[in-house]
GROMACS .gro file of C-alpha atoms in nm:
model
  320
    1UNK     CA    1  -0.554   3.560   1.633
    2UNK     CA    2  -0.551   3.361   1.333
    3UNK     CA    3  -0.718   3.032   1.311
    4UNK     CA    4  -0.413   2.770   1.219
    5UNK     CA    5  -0.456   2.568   0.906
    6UNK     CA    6  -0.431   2.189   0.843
    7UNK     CA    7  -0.442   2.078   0.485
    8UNK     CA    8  -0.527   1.685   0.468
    9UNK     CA    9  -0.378   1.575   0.102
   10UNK     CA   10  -0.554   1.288  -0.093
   11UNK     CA   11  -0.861   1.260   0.077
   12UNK     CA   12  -1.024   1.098  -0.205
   13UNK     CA   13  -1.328   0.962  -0.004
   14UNK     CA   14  -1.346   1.290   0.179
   15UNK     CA   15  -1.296   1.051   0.504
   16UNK     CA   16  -1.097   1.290   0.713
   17UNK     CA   17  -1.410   1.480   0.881
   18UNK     CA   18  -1.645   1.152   0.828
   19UNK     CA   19  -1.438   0.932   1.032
   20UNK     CA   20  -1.290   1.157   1.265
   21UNK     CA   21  -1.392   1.422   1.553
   22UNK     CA   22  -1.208   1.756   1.479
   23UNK     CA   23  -1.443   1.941   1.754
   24UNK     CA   24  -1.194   1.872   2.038
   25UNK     CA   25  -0.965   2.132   1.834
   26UNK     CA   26  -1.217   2.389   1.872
   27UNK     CA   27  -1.216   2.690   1.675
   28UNK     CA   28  -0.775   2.712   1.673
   29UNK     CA   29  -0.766   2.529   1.384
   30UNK     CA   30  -0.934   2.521   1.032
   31UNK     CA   31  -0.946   2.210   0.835
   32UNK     CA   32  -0.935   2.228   0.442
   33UNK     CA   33  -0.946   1.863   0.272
   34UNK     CA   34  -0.839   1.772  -0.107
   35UNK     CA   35  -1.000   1.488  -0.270
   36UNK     CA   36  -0.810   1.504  -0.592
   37UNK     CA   37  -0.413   1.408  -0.607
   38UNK     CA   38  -0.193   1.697  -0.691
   39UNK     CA   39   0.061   1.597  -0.971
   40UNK     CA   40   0.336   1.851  -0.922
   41UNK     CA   41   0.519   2.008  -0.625
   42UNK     CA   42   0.412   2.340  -0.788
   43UNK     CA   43   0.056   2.277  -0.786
   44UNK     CA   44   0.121   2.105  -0.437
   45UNK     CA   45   0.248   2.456  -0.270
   46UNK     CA   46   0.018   2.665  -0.445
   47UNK     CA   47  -0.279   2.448  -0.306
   48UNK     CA   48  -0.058   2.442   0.088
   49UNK     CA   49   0.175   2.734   0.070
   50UNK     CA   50  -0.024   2.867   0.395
   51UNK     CA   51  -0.078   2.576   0.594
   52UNK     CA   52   0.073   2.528   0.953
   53UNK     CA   53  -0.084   2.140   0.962
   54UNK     CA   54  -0.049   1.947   0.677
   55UNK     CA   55  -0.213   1.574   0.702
   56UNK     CA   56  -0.107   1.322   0.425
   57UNK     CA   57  -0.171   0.989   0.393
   58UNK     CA   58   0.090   0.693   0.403
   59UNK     CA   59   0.391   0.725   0.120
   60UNK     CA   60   0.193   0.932  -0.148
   61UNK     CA   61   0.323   1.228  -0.171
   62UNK     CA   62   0.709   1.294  -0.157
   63UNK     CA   63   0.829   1.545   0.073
   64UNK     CA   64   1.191   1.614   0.007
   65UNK     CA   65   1.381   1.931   0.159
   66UNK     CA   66   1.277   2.054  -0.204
   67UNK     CA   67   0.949   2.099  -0.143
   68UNK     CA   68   0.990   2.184   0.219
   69UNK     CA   69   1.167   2.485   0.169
   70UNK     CA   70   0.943   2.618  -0.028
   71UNK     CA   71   0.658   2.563   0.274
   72UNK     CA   72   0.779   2.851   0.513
   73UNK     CA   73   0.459   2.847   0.760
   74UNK     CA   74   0.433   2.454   0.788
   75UNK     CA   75   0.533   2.375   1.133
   76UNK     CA   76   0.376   2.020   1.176
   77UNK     CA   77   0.383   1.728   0.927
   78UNK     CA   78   0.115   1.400   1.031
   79UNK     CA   79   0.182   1.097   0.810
   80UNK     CA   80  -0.043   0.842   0.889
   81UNK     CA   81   0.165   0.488   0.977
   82UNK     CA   82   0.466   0.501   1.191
   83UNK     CA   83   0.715   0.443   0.894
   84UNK     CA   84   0.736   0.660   0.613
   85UNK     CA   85   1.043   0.673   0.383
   86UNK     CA   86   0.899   0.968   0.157
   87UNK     CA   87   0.995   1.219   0.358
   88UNK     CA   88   1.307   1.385   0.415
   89UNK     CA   89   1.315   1.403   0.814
   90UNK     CA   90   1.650   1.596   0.819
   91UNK     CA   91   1.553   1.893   0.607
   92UNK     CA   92   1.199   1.844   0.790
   93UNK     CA   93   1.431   1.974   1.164
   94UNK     CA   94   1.603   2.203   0.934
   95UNK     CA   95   1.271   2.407   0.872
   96UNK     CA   96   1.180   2.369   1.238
   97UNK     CA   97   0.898   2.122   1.114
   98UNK     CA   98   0.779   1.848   1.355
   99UNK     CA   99   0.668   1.527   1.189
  100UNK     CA  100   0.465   1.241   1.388
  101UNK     CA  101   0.255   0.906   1.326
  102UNK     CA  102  -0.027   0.720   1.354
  103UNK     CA  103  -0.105   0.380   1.422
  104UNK     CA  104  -0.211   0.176   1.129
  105UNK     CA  105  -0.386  -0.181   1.142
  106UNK     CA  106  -0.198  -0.453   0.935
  107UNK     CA  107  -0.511  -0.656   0.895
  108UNK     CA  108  -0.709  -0.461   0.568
  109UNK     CA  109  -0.385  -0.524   0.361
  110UNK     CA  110  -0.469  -0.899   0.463
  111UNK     CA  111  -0.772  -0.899   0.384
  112UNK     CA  112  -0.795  -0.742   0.019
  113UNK     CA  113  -0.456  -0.943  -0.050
  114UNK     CA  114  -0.676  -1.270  -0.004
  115UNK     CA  115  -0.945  -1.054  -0.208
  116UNK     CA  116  -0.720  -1.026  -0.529
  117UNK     CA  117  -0.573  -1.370  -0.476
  118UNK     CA  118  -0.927  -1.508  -0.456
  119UNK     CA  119  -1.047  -1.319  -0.743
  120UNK     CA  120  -0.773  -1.419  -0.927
  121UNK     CA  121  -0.814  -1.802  -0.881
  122UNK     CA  122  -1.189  -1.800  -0.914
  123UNK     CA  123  -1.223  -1.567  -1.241
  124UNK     CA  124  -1.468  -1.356  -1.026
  125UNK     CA  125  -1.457  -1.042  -1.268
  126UNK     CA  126  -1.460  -1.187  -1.563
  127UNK     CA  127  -1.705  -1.447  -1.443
  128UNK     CA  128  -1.911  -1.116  -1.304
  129UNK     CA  129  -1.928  -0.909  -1.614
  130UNK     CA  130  -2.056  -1.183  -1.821
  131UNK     CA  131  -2.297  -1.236  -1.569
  132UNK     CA  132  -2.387  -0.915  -1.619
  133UNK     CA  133  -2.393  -0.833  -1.907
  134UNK     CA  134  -2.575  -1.165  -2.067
  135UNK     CA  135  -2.278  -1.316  -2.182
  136UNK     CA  136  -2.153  -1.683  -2.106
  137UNK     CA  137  -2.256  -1.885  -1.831
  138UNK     CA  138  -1.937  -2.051  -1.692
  139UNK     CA  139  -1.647  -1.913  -1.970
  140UNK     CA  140  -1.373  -1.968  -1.664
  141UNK     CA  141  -1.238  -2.319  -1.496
  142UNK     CA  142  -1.103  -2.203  -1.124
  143UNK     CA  143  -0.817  -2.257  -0.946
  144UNK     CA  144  -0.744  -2.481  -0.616
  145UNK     CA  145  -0.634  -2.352  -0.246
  146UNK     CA  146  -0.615  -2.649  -0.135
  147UNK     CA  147  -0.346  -2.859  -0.170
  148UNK     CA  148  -0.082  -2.577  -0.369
  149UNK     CA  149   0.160  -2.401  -0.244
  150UNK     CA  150   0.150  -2.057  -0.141
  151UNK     CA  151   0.491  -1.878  -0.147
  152UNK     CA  152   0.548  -1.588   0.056
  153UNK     CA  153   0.779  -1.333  -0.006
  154UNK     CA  154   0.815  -1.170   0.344
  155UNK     CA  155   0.653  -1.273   0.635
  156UNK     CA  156   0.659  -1.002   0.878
  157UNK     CA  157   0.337  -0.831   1.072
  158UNK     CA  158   0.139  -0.862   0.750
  159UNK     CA  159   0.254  -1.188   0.594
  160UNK     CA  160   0.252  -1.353   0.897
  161UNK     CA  161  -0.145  -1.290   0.896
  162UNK     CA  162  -0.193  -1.394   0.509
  163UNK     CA  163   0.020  -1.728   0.612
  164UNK     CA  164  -0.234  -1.820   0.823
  165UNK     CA  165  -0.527  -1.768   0.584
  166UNK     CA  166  -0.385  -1.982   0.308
  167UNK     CA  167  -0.250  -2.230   0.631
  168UNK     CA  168  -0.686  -2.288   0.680
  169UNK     CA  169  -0.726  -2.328   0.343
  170UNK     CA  170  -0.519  -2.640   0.335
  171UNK     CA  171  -0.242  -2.514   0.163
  172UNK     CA  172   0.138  -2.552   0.175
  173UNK     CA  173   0.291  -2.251   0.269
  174UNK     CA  174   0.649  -2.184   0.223
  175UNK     CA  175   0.827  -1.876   0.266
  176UNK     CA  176   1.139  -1.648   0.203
  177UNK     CA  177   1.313  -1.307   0.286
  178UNK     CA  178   1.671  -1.198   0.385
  179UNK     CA  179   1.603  -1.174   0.727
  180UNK     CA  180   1.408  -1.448   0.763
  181UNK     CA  181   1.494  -1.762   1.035
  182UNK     CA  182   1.433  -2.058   1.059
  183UNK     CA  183   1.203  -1.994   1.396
  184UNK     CA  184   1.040  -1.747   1.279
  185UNK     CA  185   0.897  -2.007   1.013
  186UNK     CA  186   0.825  -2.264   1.263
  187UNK     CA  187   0.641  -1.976   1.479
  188UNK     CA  188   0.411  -1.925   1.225
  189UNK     CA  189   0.381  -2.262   1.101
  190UNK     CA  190   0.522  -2.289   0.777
  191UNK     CA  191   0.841  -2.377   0.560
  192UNK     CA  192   1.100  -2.146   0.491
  193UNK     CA  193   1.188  -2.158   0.124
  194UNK     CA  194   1.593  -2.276   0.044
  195UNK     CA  195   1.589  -1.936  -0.199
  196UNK     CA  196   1.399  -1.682  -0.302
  197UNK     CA  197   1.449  -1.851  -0.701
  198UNK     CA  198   1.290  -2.206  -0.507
  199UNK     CA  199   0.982  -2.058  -0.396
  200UNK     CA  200   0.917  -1.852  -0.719
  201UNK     CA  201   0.974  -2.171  -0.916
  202UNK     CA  202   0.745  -2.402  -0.683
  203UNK     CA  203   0.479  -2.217  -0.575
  204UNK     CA  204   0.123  -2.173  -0.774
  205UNK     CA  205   0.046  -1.843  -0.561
  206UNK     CA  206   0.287  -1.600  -0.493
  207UNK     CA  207   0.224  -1.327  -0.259
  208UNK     CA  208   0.467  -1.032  -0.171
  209UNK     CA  209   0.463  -0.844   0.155
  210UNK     CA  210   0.809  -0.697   0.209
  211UNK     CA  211   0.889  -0.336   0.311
  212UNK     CA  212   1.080  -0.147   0.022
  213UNK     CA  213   1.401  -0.088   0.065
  214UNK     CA  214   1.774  -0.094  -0.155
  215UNK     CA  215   1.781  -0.501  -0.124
  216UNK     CA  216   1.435  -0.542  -0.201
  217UNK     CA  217   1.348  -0.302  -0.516
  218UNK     CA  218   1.328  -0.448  -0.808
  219UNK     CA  219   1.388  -0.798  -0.649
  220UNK     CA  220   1.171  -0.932  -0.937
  221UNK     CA  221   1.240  -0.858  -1.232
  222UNK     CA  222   1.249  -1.012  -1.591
  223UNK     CA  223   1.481  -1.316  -1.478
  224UNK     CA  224   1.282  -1.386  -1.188
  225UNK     CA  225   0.952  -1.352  -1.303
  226UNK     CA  226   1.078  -1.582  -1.582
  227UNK     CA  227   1.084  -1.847  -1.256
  228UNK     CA  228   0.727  -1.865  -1.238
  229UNK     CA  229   0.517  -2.132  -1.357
  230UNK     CA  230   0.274  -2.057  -1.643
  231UNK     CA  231  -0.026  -2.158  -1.401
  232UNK     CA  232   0.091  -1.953  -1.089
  233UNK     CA  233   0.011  -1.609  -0.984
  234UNK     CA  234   0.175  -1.346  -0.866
  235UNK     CA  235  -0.028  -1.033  -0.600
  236UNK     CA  236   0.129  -0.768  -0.510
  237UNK     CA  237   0.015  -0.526  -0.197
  238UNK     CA  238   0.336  -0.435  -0.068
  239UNK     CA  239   0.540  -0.180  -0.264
  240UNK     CA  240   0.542  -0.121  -0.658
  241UNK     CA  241   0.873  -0.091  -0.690
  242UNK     CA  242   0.941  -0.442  -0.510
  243UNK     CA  243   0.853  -0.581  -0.912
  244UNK     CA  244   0.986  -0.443  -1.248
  245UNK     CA  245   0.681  -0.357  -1.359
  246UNK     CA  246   0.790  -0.362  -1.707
  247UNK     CA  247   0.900  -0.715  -1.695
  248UNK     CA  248   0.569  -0.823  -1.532
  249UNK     CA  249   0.380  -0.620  -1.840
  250UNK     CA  250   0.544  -0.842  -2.057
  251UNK     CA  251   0.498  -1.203  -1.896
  252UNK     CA  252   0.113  -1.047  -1.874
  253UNK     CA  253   0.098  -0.940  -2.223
  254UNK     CA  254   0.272  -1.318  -2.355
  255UNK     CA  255   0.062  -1.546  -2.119
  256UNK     CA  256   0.338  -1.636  -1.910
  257UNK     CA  257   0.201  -1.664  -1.566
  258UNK     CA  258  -0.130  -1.730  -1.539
  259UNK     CA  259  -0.212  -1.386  -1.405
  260UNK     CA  260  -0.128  -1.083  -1.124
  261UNK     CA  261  -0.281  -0.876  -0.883
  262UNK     CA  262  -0.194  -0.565  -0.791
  263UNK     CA  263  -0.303  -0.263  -0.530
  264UNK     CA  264   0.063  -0.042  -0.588
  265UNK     CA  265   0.166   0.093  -0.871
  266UNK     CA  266   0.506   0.305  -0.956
  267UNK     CA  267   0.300   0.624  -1.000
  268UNK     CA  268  -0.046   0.707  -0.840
  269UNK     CA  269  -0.315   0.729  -0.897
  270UNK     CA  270  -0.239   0.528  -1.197
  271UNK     CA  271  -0.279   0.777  -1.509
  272UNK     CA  272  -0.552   0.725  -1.759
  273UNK     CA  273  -0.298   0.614  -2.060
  274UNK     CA  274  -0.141   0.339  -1.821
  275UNK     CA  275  -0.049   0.059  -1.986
  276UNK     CA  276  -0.159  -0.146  -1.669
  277UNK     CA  277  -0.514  -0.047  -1.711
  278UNK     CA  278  -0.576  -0.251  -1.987
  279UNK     CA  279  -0.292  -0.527  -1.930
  280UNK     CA  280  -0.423  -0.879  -1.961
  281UNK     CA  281  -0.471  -1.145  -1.702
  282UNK     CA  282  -0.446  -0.824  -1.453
  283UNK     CA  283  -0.683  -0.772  -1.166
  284UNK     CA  284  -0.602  -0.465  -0.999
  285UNK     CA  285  -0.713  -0.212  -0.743
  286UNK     CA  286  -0.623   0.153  -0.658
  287UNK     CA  287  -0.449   0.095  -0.344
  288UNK     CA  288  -0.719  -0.039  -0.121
  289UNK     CA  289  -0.495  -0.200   0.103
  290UNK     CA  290  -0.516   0.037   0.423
  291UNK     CA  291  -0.809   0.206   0.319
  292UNK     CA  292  -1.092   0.033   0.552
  293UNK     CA  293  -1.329   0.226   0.817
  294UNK     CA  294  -1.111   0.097   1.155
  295UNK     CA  295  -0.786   0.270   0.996
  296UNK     CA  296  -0.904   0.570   0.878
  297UNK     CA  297  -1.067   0.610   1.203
  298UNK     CA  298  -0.735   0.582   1.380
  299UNK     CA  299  -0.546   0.760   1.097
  300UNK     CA  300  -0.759   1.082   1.152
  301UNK     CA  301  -0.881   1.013   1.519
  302UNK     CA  302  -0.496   1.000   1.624
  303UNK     CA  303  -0.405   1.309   1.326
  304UNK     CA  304  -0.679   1.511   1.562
  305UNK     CA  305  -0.454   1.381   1.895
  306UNK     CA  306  -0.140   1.447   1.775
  307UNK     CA  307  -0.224   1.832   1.640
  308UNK     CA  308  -0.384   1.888   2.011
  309UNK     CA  309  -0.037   1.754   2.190
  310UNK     CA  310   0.163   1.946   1.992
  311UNK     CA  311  -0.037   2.256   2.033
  312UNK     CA  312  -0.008   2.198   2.411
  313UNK     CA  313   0.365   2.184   2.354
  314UNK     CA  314   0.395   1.761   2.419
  315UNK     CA  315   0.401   1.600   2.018
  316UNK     CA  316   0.285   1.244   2.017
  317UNK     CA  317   0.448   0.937   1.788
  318UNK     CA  318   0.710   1.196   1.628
  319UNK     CA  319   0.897   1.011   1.372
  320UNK     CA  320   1.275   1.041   1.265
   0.00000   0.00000   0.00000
């Protein structure tokens, strides 16, 4: 009989069999990785067309009933995260295709936002490269924790965490979403904002950690990044789409805010010719946020679990 197949997509760091034990699986399924992104659905099913198993990771790649109609043999669908609004879960029961979860930490997102806010304040690259390179000693003047205000947009499982960061760093911490209560401030220990237009216009770091959604794309665009001061900055780890990123090229390119930070991007991996790879005042990464040793050992650990339960006929963390 033959082997099954499980395609894991984007596997850049080929992690899936480094952090991960595929043996309990035995010899009923056969695991083919991709390390390189594939830019069109057709190259996508040419590369998958046989796969039973396909693995992919968080909200990369799309999979409308487009796409999976055209993927007649795939019978189970592993996102990793337990929330994934990418894929089209009706047309997914339609073609008889199961799709389940993983777990997924909220603390790496924490950690590298603090990383590009950090870097940000403290001229790090810039200050590195000269370094370097034999160029100035001291060219950059940092900026304070202590003391500003750190505005949150969001404060959820994620910005909950970064809250308390910039809370032991002595800052003032204010916050603001939709949703968000007055307790749930208090609970966490900071100030919800009167607006979201108040905290953009008061704070000196602005950090975004909101799920996308209708209400929330684009929620910044031109006139609210116009809010800003010139000596705040603005990181982004959330969702691109959450900022016009058009709007926020231009307040780069003019000088005014006094820079960004960014780990999402409307299209990725970013393409060469981006005009956000050589935007000033921009320190960005390529979506590091979940990408950390603990979660892609539970991303792949609990990818391995949930192709053995549904084998045995009992799928784990199916999503709808």
């Amino acid at each position: 009989m033959r082997p099954l197949r499980c395609a894991v997509l984007d596997d850049f760091q080929n992690a899936a069999t480094a952090f991960a034990d595929w043996s309990p699986l035995g010899d009923r399924v056969d695991v083919v990785t991709y390390d390189e992104h594939f830019a069109t659905q057709d190259a996508l099913v040419a590369a998958i067309a046989d796969a039973d198993v396909v693995v992919t990771l968080r909200e990369r790649v799309p999979f409308p009933a487009a796409l999976l109609n055209r993927l007649p043999r795939l019978k189970l669908l592993i996102a990793s995260g337990m929330r994934n609004s990418v894929i089209d879960y009706a047309a997914a029961r339609a073609n008889g295709v199961t799709v389940c979860g993983t777990e997924s930490s909220g603390t790496p997102p924490v950690e590298l936002t603090w990383a590009l806010l950090l870097g940000l304040a403290r001229g790090i690259v810039q200050e590195n490269d000269a370094l370097r390179a034999g160029g100035r000693w001291q060219s950059t003047v940092g900026a304070d924790l202590h003391g500003r205000r750190l505005g949150l947009l969001g404060l959820g499982r994620i910005g909950g965490k970064v809250a308390a960061v910039g809370l032991a760093f002595g800052m003032e911490v204010t916050a603001w979403s939709q949703n968000l209560t007055e307790e749930r401030a208090a609970e966490v220990g900071v100030t919800r904002a009167p607006s979201k237009e108040d905290l953009l216009a008061s704070s000196d770091f602005v950090s975004i950690h909101l799920a996308l959604s209708d209400r929330t794309r684009n929620l910044l665009g031109a006139r609210e990044l116009a809010l800003l001061k010139p000596t705040a900055y603005l990181v982004n780890t959330s969702r691109a789409a959450i900022v016009d990123q058009d709007a926020l090229l231009t307040v780069l390119r003019e000088g005014r805010i006094a820079g960004a930070g960014l780990d999402v991007f409307d299209t990725e991996p970013l393409p060469a010719a981006h005009p956000l790879r050589t935007a000033p005042r921009l320190l960005a990464t390529p979506h590091l946020g979940y990408v950390s040793r603990a979660n892609y050992e539970r991303y792949y650990g609990q990818a391995v679990e949930a192709i053995g339960a549904w084998l045995s006929g009992a799928p784990i963390r199916v999503l709808s």
